[in-house]
PDB file of C-alpha atoms in Angstrom:
ATOM      1  CA  UNK A   1     -98.732  -3.605 -23.261  1.00 69.00           C
ATOM      2  CA  UNK A   2     -96.834  -2.885 -26.400  1.00 70.00           C
ATOM      3  CA  UNK A   3     -93.554  -1.564 -26.787  1.00 71.00           C
ATOM      4  CA  UNK A   4     -91.604   0.386 -29.666  1.00 69.00           C
ATOM      5  CA  UNK A   5     -88.087   0.925 -29.785  1.00 70.00           C
ATOM      6  CA  UNK A   6     -85.876   3.332 -32.058  1.00 67.00           C
ATOM      7  CA  UNK A   7     -82.739   2.037 -33.944  1.00 66.00           C
ATOM      8  CA  UNK A   8     -81.572   5.359 -34.636  1.00 71.00           C
ATOM      9  CA  UNK A   9     -82.283   6.935 -31.040  1.00 72.00           C
ATOM     10  CA  UNK A  10     -81.606   3.485 -28.712  1.00 73.00           C
ATOM     11  CA  UNK A  11     -82.378   5.467 -25.663  1.00 85.00           C
ATOM     12  CA  UNK A  12     -86.212   6.202 -26.661  1.00 88.00           C
ATOM     13  CA  UNK A  13     -88.916   3.749 -26.190  1.00 90.00           C
ATOM     14  CA  UNK A  14     -92.660   4.106 -26.688  1.00 91.00           C
ATOM     15  CA  UNK A  15     -95.127   1.913 -24.709  1.00 93.00           C
ATOM     16  CA  UNK A  16     -99.085   1.897 -24.901  1.00 92.00           C
ATOM     17  CA  UNK A  17    -101.931  -0.477 -23.861  1.00 92.00           C
ATOM     18  CA  UNK A  18    -105.492   0.220 -25.409  1.00 91.00           C
ATOM     19  CA  UNK A  19    -106.769  -3.384 -24.528  1.00 91.00           C
ATOM     20  CA  UNK A  20    -109.174  -1.956 -22.004  1.00 91.00           C
ATOM     21  CA  UNK A  21    -109.831   1.710 -23.501  1.00 91.00           C
ATOM     22  CA  UNK A  22    -113.101   2.847 -23.270  1.00 91.00           C
ATOM     23  CA  UNK A  23    -114.526   5.173 -26.013  1.00 86.00           C
ATOM     24  CA  UNK A  24    -117.291   7.952 -26.291  1.00 77.00           C
ATOM     25  CA  UNK A  25    -118.657   9.233 -29.358  1.00 69.00           C
ATOM     26  CA  UNK A  26    -115.242  10.377 -30.875  1.00 68.00           C
ATOM     27  CA  UNK A  27    -112.559   8.259 -32.038  1.00 73.00           C
ATOM     28  CA  UNK A  28    -109.961   9.058 -28.997  1.00 78.00           C
ATOM     29  CA  UNK A  29    -110.347   6.978 -25.961  1.00 85.00           C
ATOM     30  CA  UNK A  30    -112.061   8.605 -22.976  1.00 83.00           C
ATOM     31  CA  UNK A  31    -110.295   6.316 -20.224  1.00 90.00           C
ATOM     32  CA  UNK A  32    -108.655   3.058 -19.451  1.00 93.00           C
ATOM     33  CA  UNK A  33    -105.376   3.405 -21.526  1.00 94.00           C
ATOM     34  CA  UNK A  34    -101.913   5.025 -21.763  1.00 92.00           C
ATOM     35  CA  UNK A  35     -99.523   6.058 -24.228  1.00 92.00           C
ATOM     36  CA  UNK A  36     -95.791   6.848 -22.896  1.00 91.00           C
ATOM     37  CA  UNK A  37     -92.467   7.916 -24.046  1.00 90.00           C
ATOM     38  CA  UNK A  38     -89.493   7.198 -22.021  1.00 90.00           C
ATOM     39  CA  UNK A  39     -86.073   8.577 -22.500  1.00 88.00           C
ATOM     40  CA  UNK A  40     -83.197   7.431 -20.957  1.00 87.00           C
ATOM     41  CA  UNK A  41     -85.447   5.723 -18.454  1.00 88.00           C
ATOM     42  CA  UNK A  42     -87.363   8.872 -17.671  1.00 88.00           C
ATOM     43  CA  UNK A  43     -91.005   9.445 -18.149  1.00 88.00           C
ATOM     44  CA  UNK A  44     -91.093  12.287 -21.040  1.00 85.00           C
ATOM     45  CA  UNK A  45     -94.335  12.073 -22.125  1.00 85.00           C
ATOM     46  CA  UNK A  46     -97.648  10.264 -21.230  1.00 87.00           C
ATOM     47  CA  UNK A  47    -101.223  10.139 -22.588  1.00 86.00           C
ATOM     48  CA  UNK A  48    -104.190   8.779 -20.730  1.00 88.00           C
ATOM     49  CA  UNK A  49    -105.690   8.000 -16.997  1.00 89.00           C
ATOM     50  CA  UNK A  50    -103.708   4.789 -16.661  1.00 92.00           C
ATOM     51  CA  UNK A  51    -100.833   6.234 -14.925  1.00 89.00           C
ATOM     52  CA  UNK A  52     -99.852   3.901 -11.992  1.00 91.00           C
ATOM     53  CA  UNK A  53    -100.302   1.221 -14.855  1.00 92.00           C
ATOM     54  CA  UNK A  54     -98.137   3.017 -17.271  1.00 91.00           C
ATOM     55  CA  UNK A  55     -95.137   3.672 -14.679  1.00 92.00           C
ATOM     56  CA  UNK A  56     -95.369   0.047 -13.725  1.00 92.00           C
ATOM     57  CA  UNK A  57     -95.245  -1.492 -17.093  1.00 90.00           C
ATOM     58  CA  UNK A  58     -92.359   0.822 -18.331  1.00 91.00           C
ATOM     59  CA  UNK A  59     -90.617   0.949 -15.348  1.00 90.00           C
ATOM     60  CA  UNK A  60     -89.684   4.632 -15.686  1.00 90.00           C
ATOM     61  CA  UNK A  61     -88.931   7.190 -13.266  1.00 87.00           C
ATOM     62  CA  UNK A  62     -90.821   9.653 -12.116  1.00 84.00           C
ATOM     63  CA  UNK A  63     -89.666  13.374 -13.274  1.00 79.00           C
ATOM     64  CA  UNK A  64     -90.916  14.377  -9.884  1.00 70.00           C
ATOM     65  CA  UNK A  65     -90.725  17.879  -8.609  1.00 55.00           C
ATOM     66  CA  UNK A  66     -88.217  19.017 -11.443  1.00 56.00           C
ATOM     67  CA  UNK A  67     -91.035  20.288 -13.769  1.00 49.00           C
ATOM     68  CA  UNK A  68     -94.603  20.462 -13.869  1.00 55.00           C
ATOM     69  CA  UNK A  69     -96.714  18.690 -16.163  1.00 61.00           C
ATOM     70  CA  UNK A  70     -98.796  21.164 -18.608  1.00 67.00           C
ATOM     71  CA  UNK A  71    -100.661  20.829 -21.639  1.00 68.00           C
ATOM     72  CA  UNK A  72     -98.692  22.829 -24.327  1.00 80.00           C
ATOM     73  CA  UNK A  73    -100.137  22.318 -27.835  1.00 84.00           C
ATOM     74  CA  UNK A  74    -103.055  20.392 -29.648  1.00 87.00           C
ATOM     75  CA  UNK A  75    -103.290  20.255 -33.175  1.00 89.00           C
ATOM     76  CA  UNK A  76    -106.440  18.798 -35.171  1.00 90.00           C
ATOM     77  CA  UNK A  77    -107.812  18.787 -38.853  1.00 91.00           C
ATOM     78  CA  UNK A  78    -111.527  18.822 -39.250  1.00 89.00           C
ATOM     79  CA  UNK A  79    -113.527  18.418 -42.355  1.00 88.00           C
ATOM     80  CA  UNK A  80    -116.988  19.952 -42.961  1.00 86.00           C
ATOM     81  CA  UNK A  81    -119.041  22.192 -45.039  1.00 85.00           C
ATOM     82  CA  UNK A  82    -119.791  25.086 -43.152  1.00 87.00           C
ATOM     83  CA  UNK A  83    -119.892  24.381 -39.525  1.00 92.00           C
ATOM     84  CA  UNK A  84    -116.736  22.944 -37.837  1.00 92.00           C
ATOM     85  CA  UNK A  85    -116.474  21.285 -34.285  1.00 91.00           C
ATOM     86  CA  UNK A  86    -113.943  20.492 -31.789  1.00 90.00           C
ATOM     87  CA  UNK A  87    -113.261  20.208 -28.156  1.00 88.00           C
ATOM     88  CA  UNK A  88    -111.166  21.672 -25.588  1.00 88.00           C
ATOM     89  CA  UNK A  89    -110.730  21.205 -21.805  1.00 85.00           C
ATOM     90  CA  UNK A  90    -110.763  24.764 -20.002  1.00 87.00           C
ATOM     91  CA  UNK A  91    -112.180  26.155 -16.691  1.00 86.00           C
ATOM     92  CA  UNK A  92    -112.297  22.943 -15.400  1.00 83.00           C
ATOM     93  CA  UNK A  93    -114.624  21.302 -17.972  1.00 85.00           C
ATOM     94  CA  UNK A  94    -114.460  19.521 -21.442  1.00 85.00           C
ATOM     95  CA  UNK A  95    -116.383  22.068 -23.689  1.00 91.00           C
ATOM     96  CA  UNK A  96    -117.688  22.021 -27.337  1.00 92.00           C
ATOM     97  CA  UNK A  97    -116.077  24.313 -29.668  1.00 95.00           C
ATOM     98  CA  UNK A  98    -118.070  25.211 -32.717  1.00 95.00           C
ATOM     99  CA  UNK A  99    -116.799  27.271 -36.042  1.00 96.00           C
ATOM    100  CA  UNK A 100    -119.452  28.533 -38.291  1.00 95.00           C
ATOM    101  CA  UNK A 101    -117.830  30.223 -41.217  1.00 92.00           C
ATOM    102  CA  UNK A 102    -120.016  31.443 -43.912  1.00 89.00           C
ATOM    103  CA  UNK A 103    -118.146  32.737 -47.357  1.00 85.00           C
ATOM    104  CA  UNK A 104    -121.107  33.719 -49.441  1.00 82.00           C
ATOM    105  CA  UNK A 105    -122.080  37.196 -49.899  1.00 82.00           C
ATOM    106  CA  UNK A 106    -122.677  37.722 -46.300  1.00 87.00           C
ATOM    107  CA  UNK A 107    -119.494  36.311 -45.291  1.00 91.00           C
ATOM    108  CA  UNK A 108    -119.028  36.123 -41.501  1.00 93.00           C
ATOM    109  CA  UNK A 109    -117.371  34.038 -38.952  1.00 94.00           C
ATOM    110  CA  UNK A 110    -119.286  32.961 -35.723  1.00 96.00           C
ATOM    111  CA  UNK A 111    -117.645  30.877 -32.925  1.00 96.00           C
ATOM    112  CA  UNK A 112    -119.615  29.286 -30.043  1.00 96.00           C
ATOM    113  CA  UNK A 113    -118.584  27.490 -26.865  1.00 96.00           C
ATOM    114  CA  UNK A 114    -120.971  25.126 -25.537  1.00 95.00           C
ATOM    115  CA  UNK A 115    -123.822  26.413 -27.787  1.00 94.00           C
ATOM    116  CA  UNK A 116    -123.395  29.892 -26.808  1.00 95.00           C
ATOM    117  CA  UNK A 117    -121.926  32.375 -29.231  1.00 96.00           C
ATOM    118  CA  UNK A 118    -119.058  34.085 -27.702  1.00 95.00           C
ATOM    119  CA  UNK A 119    -117.665  35.883 -31.011  1.00 95.00           C
ATOM    120  CA  UNK A 120    -119.121  37.201 -34.338  1.00 94.00           C
ATOM    121  CA  UNK A 121    -116.675  38.494 -37.294  1.00 94.00           C
ATOM    122  CA  UNK A 122    -118.658  40.590 -39.913  1.00 93.00           C
ATOM    123  CA  UNK A 123    -117.500  41.690 -43.277  1.00 91.00           C
ATOM    124  CA  UNK A 124    -115.147  38.767 -43.528  1.00 92.00           C
ATOM    125  CA  UNK A 125    -113.904  39.389 -46.940  1.00 90.00           C
ATOM    126  CA  UNK A 126    -112.358  42.513 -45.302  1.00 92.00           C
ATOM    127  CA  UNK A 127    -111.195  40.829 -42.219  1.00 92.00           C
ATOM    128  CA  UNK A 128    -110.240  37.486 -43.269  1.00 93.00           C
ATOM    129  CA  UNK A 129    -107.250  37.382 -41.220  1.00 92.00           C
ATOM    130  CA  UNK A 130    -107.069  38.799 -37.981  1.00 93.00           C
ATOM    131  CA  UNK A 131    -107.463  38.050 -33.787  1.00 92.00           C
ATOM    132  CA  UNK A 132    -109.768  38.591 -31.188  1.00 93.00           C
ATOM    133  CA  UNK A 133    -109.337  38.125 -26.941  1.00 93.00           C
ATOM    134  CA  UNK A 134    -112.584  36.985 -25.467  1.00 94.00           C
ATOM    135  CA  UNK A 135    -113.429  35.674 -22.037  1.00 93.00           C
ATOM    136  CA  UNK A 136    -115.217  32.494 -21.300  1.00 93.00           C
ATOM    137  CA  UNK A 137    -116.100  31.738 -17.743  1.00 91.00           C
ATOM    138  CA  UNK A 138    -113.431  33.657 -16.484  1.00 90.00           C
ATOM    139  CA  UNK A 139    -110.679  32.027 -18.746  1.00 92.00           C
ATOM    140  CA  UNK A 140    -108.916  34.538 -21.306  1.00 93.00           C
ATOM    141  CA  UNK A 141    -108.878  33.094 -24.717  1.00 94.00           C
ATOM    142  CA  UNK A 142    -106.651  34.524 -27.879  1.00 93.00           C
ATOM    143  CA  UNK A 143    -108.554  33.510 -30.926  1.00 95.00           C
ATOM    144  CA  UNK A 144    -106.848  33.928 -34.328  1.00 94.00           C
ATOM    145  CA  UNK A 145    -108.218  32.928 -37.901  1.00 95.00           C
ATOM    146  CA  UNK A 146    -106.853  32.710 -41.261  1.00 94.00           C
ATOM    147  CA  UNK A 147    -109.947  32.121 -44.089  1.00 93.00           C
ATOM    148  CA  UNK A 148    -107.939  33.965 -47.130  1.00 92.00           C
ATOM    149  CA  UNK A 149    -107.926  30.354 -48.864  1.00 88.00           C
ATOM    150  CA  UNK A 150    -111.717  30.041 -48.648  1.00 88.00           C
ATOM    151  CA  UNK A 151    -112.939  33.324 -49.898  1.00 88.00           C
ATOM    152  CA  UNK A 152    -109.944  34.056 -52.641  1.00 86.00           C
ATOM    153  CA  UNK A 153    -108.368  30.843 -53.736  1.00 75.00           C
ATOM    154  CA  UNK A 154    -109.222  29.575 -57.301  1.00 66.00           C
ATOM    155  CA  UNK A 155    -109.029  26.024 -55.974  1.00 58.00           C
ATOM    156  CA  UNK A 156    -112.523  26.074 -54.468  1.00 53.00           C
ATOM    157  CA  UNK A 157    -113.554  23.824 -52.021  1.00 50.00           C
ATOM    158  CA  UNK A 158    -110.381  21.467 -52.586  1.00 57.00           C
ATOM    159  CA  UNK A 159    -107.902  24.414 -51.825  1.00 74.00           C
ATOM    160  CA  UNK A 160    -105.967  24.752 -48.519  1.00 85.00           C
ATOM    161  CA  UNK A 161    -107.554  24.848 -45.512  1.00 91.00           C
ATOM    162  CA  UNK A 162    -108.662  27.900 -43.166  1.00 92.00           C
ATOM    163  CA  UNK A 163    -106.596  28.040 -39.888  1.00 95.00           C
ATOM    164  CA  UNK A 164    -107.892  28.771 -36.264  1.00 96.00           C
ATOM    165  CA  UNK A 165    -105.868  29.177 -33.472  1.00 95.00           C
ATOM    166  CA  UNK A 166    -107.288  29.265 -29.629  1.00 95.00           C
ATOM    167  CA  UNK A 167    -104.552  30.235 -27.222  1.00 92.00           C
ATOM    168  CA  UNK A 168    -106.194  29.714 -23.535  1.00 91.00           C
ATOM    169  CA  UNK A 169    -104.242  32.012 -21.448  1.00 83.00           C
ATOM    170  CA  UNK A 170    -102.555  30.898 -18.002  1.00 68.00           C
ATOM    171  CA  UNK A 171    -104.897  28.730 -16.433  1.00 57.00           C
ATOM    172  CA  UNK A 172    -103.963  27.684 -12.959  1.00 48.00           C
ATOM    173  CA  UNK A 173    -106.224  24.918 -12.984  1.00 40.00           C
ATOM    174  CA  UNK A 174    -104.876  23.308 -15.892  1.00 42.00           C
ATOM    175  CA  UNK A 175    -101.556  22.504 -14.323  1.00 38.00           C
ATOM    176  CA  UNK A 176    -103.420  19.946 -12.361  1.00 36.00           C
ATOM    177  CA  UNK A 177    -102.202  18.343  -8.961  1.00 34.00           C
ATOM    178  CA  UNK A 178    -102.627  14.639 -10.828  1.00 36.00           C
ATOM    179  CA  UNK A 179    -101.865  15.719 -14.256  1.00 34.00           C
ATOM    180  CA  UNK A 180    -102.686  12.648 -15.897  1.00 35.00           C
ATOM    181  CA  UNK A 181    -106.189  12.429 -14.697  1.00 36.00           C
ATOM    182  CA  UNK A 182    -107.831  14.291 -17.455  1.00 37.00           C
ATOM    183  CA  UNK A 183    -106.652  12.099 -20.115  1.00 36.00           C
ATOM    184  CA  UNK A 184    -104.879  14.976 -21.832  1.00 39.00           C
ATOM    185  CA  UNK A 185    -101.570  15.152 -23.721  1.00 42.00           C
ATOM    186  CA  UNK A 186     -98.833  16.488 -21.164  1.00 42.00           C
ATOM    187  CA  UNK A 187     -95.094  16.904 -21.298  1.00 43.00           C
ATOM    188  CA  UNK A 188     -92.606  18.111 -18.966  1.00 43.00           C
ATOM    189  CA  UNK A 189     -92.101  21.751 -18.708  1.00 43.00           C
ATOM    190  CA  UNK A 190     -88.904  23.386 -17.563  1.00 40.00           C
ATOM    191  CA  UNK A 191     -88.598  25.699 -14.878  1.00 39.00           C
ATOM    192  CA  UNK A 192     -88.575  29.729 -15.535  1.00 42.00           C
ATOM    193  CA  UNK A 193     -84.786  29.574 -16.671  1.00 39.00           C
ATOM    194  CA  UNK A 194     -86.038  27.497 -19.700  1.00 47.00           C
ATOM    195  CA  UNK A 195     -88.995  29.366 -20.676  1.00 48.00           C
ATOM    196  CA  UNK A 196     -87.387  30.779 -23.543  1.00 50.00           C
ATOM    197  CA  UNK A 197     -86.474  27.339 -25.097  1.00 50.00           C
ATOM    198  CA  UNK A 198     -90.217  26.205 -24.785  1.00 47.00           C
ATOM    199  CA  UNK A 199     -91.685  29.083 -26.226  1.00 54.00           C
ATOM    200  CA  UNK A 200     -89.393  28.773 -29.260  1.00 54.00           C
ATOM    201  CA  UNK A 201     -90.270  25.221 -29.652  1.00 50.00           C
ATOM    202  CA  UNK A 202     -94.000  25.879 -29.635  1.00 52.00           C
ATOM    203  CA  UNK A 203     -93.717  28.958 -32.049  1.00 57.00           C
ATOM    204  CA  UNK A 204     -91.841  26.408 -34.363  1.00 53.00           C
ATOM    205  CA  UNK A 205     -94.881  24.250 -34.181  1.00 48.00           C
ATOM    206  CA  UNK A 206     -97.171  27.015 -34.684  1.00 50.00           C
ATOM    207  CA  UNK A 207     -95.714  28.417 -37.711  1.00 53.00           C
ATOM    208  CA  UNK A 208     -96.773  25.341 -39.709  1.00 46.00           C
ATOM    209  CA  UNK A 209    -100.140  27.412 -39.647  1.00 43.00           C
ATOM    210  CA  UNK A 210     -98.551  30.320 -41.575  1.00 44.00           C
ATOM    211  CA  UNK A 211    -100.530  31.277 -44.925  1.00 38.00           C
ATOM    212  CA  UNK A 212     -98.487  31.916 -47.894  1.00 32.00           C
ATOM    213  CA  UNK A 213    -101.000  34.518 -49.279  1.00 32.00           C
ATOM    214  CA  UNK A 214    -100.474  38.118 -48.839  1.00 29.00           C
ATOM    215  CA  UNK A 215    -101.235  39.709 -45.511  1.00 30.00           C
ATOM    216  CA  UNK A 216    -103.908  42.374 -44.688  1.00 31.00           C
ATOM    217  CA  UNK A 217    -104.904  44.305 -41.755  1.00 30.00           C
ATOM    218  CA  UNK A 218    -107.809  42.978 -39.909  1.00 32.00           C
ATOM    219  CA  UNK A 219    -109.895  44.454 -37.322  1.00 32.00           C
ATOM    220  CA  UNK A 220    -113.082  44.014 -35.635  1.00 36.00           C
ATOM    221  CA  UNK A 221    -115.423  46.249 -33.623  1.00 34.00           C
ATOM    222  CA  UNK A 222    -114.527  44.584 -30.114  1.00 37.00           C
ATOM    223  CA  UNK A 223    -110.969  44.066 -30.955  1.00 38.00           C
ATOM    224  CA  UNK A 224    -108.349  44.715 -28.382  1.00 36.00           C
ATOM    225  CA  UNK A 225    -105.885  45.204 -31.339  1.00 38.00           C
ATOM    226  CA  UNK A 226    -105.458  44.175 -35.052  1.00 39.00           C
ATOM    227  CA  UNK A 227    -103.108  42.129 -36.805  1.00 41.00           C
ATOM    228  CA  UNK A 228    -101.586  40.928 -40.371  1.00 44.00           C
ATOM    229  CA  UNK A 229    -100.971  37.287 -39.347  1.00 47.00           C
ATOM    230  CA  UNK A 230    -102.935  34.630 -37.110  1.00 50.00           C
ATOM    231  CA  UNK A 231     -99.470  34.212 -35.406  1.00 46.00           C
ATOM    232  CA  UNK A 232     -98.621  37.925 -34.677  1.00 46.00           C
ATOM    233  CA  UNK A 233    -100.143  37.580 -31.008  1.00 41.00           C
ATOM    234  CA  UNK A 234     -97.684  35.034 -29.887  1.00 44.00           C
ATOM    235  CA  UNK A 235     -95.212  38.111 -29.653  1.00 43.00           C
ATOM    236  CA  UNK A 236     -97.040  39.162 -26.370  1.00 39.00           C
ATOM    237  CA  UNK A 237     -95.546  36.077 -24.597  1.00 40.00           C
ATOM    238  CA  UNK A 238     -92.266  37.537 -24.731  1.00 40.00           C
ATOM    239  CA  UNK A 239     -93.101  39.753 -21.975  1.00 37.00           C
ATOM    240  CA  UNK A 240     -94.316  36.930 -19.666  1.00 39.00           C
ATOM    241  CA  UNK A 241     -91.767  34.380 -20.179  1.00 38.00           C
ATOM    242  CA  UNK A 242     -91.610  33.305 -16.303  1.00 39.00           C
ATOM    243  CA  UNK A 243     -95.488  33.108 -16.213  1.00 41.00           C
ATOM    244  CA  UNK A 244     -97.375  30.017 -17.083  1.00 46.00           C
ATOM    245  CA  UNK A 245     -97.919  29.253 -20.731  1.00 60.00           C
ATOM    246  CA  UNK A 246    -101.208  28.230 -20.903  1.00 74.00           C
ATOM    247  CA  UNK A 247    -101.863  25.946 -24.161  1.00 83.00           C
ATOM    248  CA  UNK A 248    -102.818  26.181 -27.534  1.00 90.00           C
ATOM    249  CA  UNK A 249    -105.228  24.657 -30.007  1.00 92.00           C
ATOM    250  CA  UNK A 250    -104.333  24.835 -33.663  1.00 93.00           C
ATOM    251  CA  UNK A 251    -107.202  23.678 -36.047  1.00 94.00           C
ATOM    252  CA  UNK A 252    -106.970  23.219 -39.932  1.00 94.00           C
ATOM    253  CA  UNK A 253    -110.370  23.190 -41.119  1.00 92.00           C
ATOM    254  CA  UNK A 254    -110.824  21.763 -44.634  1.00 91.00           C
ATOM    255  CA  UNK A 255    -114.123  21.837 -46.700  1.00 84.00           C
ATOM    256  CA  UNK A 256    -115.807  18.940 -48.428  1.00 80.00           C
TER     257      UNK A 256
END
C-alpha cells in the first residue's frame, strides 16, 4: 500500500494499492485494487473493489449513513479517425458506447450501445451542436454533442476536439447497496438540503466542455427540444434538486 500526503493540505491523504490488480483489455484495472482519498480521517473517495482492505490500510472512518455513495461524473479523452469507443455502466451492466461521426459531404452522427444503433443525426453541418433524450433498456439518457471544430475549424485534424456528454438519468440501481463492488469512482453525496451545492460543483466541471465558437440552433426529427449549447440541458435539474442526480460521462474526441 502506497501513501501520499499533502504539505499544503495536511489533513488530506491519498492511499493506493495496485500490487494485486487484475486488468482486462483496457488500461484501467478491473479488480483487486483500491485508490482512496482520506480527509480528516474519513473516507471521502474510494475507487476499486478492495473495500475492506482499503479501510484496514487507511484506518479511515466510514461515512456511514450520512450520505449515499454515487457516481457523479467521469471525463475521458479518446482518439480515433471516425469511430470512437468508450464504456459506461448503466441498467445494471457495463456497456460499450460507440460514436461514429462522419464529417464529409454526407456528414452525420451515429451513436450505438452494445452494437445497436440508438441515435442518428443527419445533416450534421446544420446540426453540429445539439441534444437528444433517448431510452436504452429502460434507462433515459440525455445526449449532447458539439462537433463544430471538426466541421469548420481551419486547423484541420489537429484542431480542437468534439465534445459529447451522456447524462444517465436518476438510476436507483446505480446507487448501490455496496457502492464499491463495481469498481467505479464514487464520492459522498450530501442529503437533499445540499443538492444545490453538488449541482453547482458538477456544472463547474462540465463548463470546461463549452466551445468558444459561435452558437447555432440545432434540432433533429426525434428531439424533445433544441439547444444552442451542449450544456443547456443541465438547467433541467434545477427543478429536481431533491432527486437523485444520476451521473454524466464527458467525452473529448480527438481526431488523428
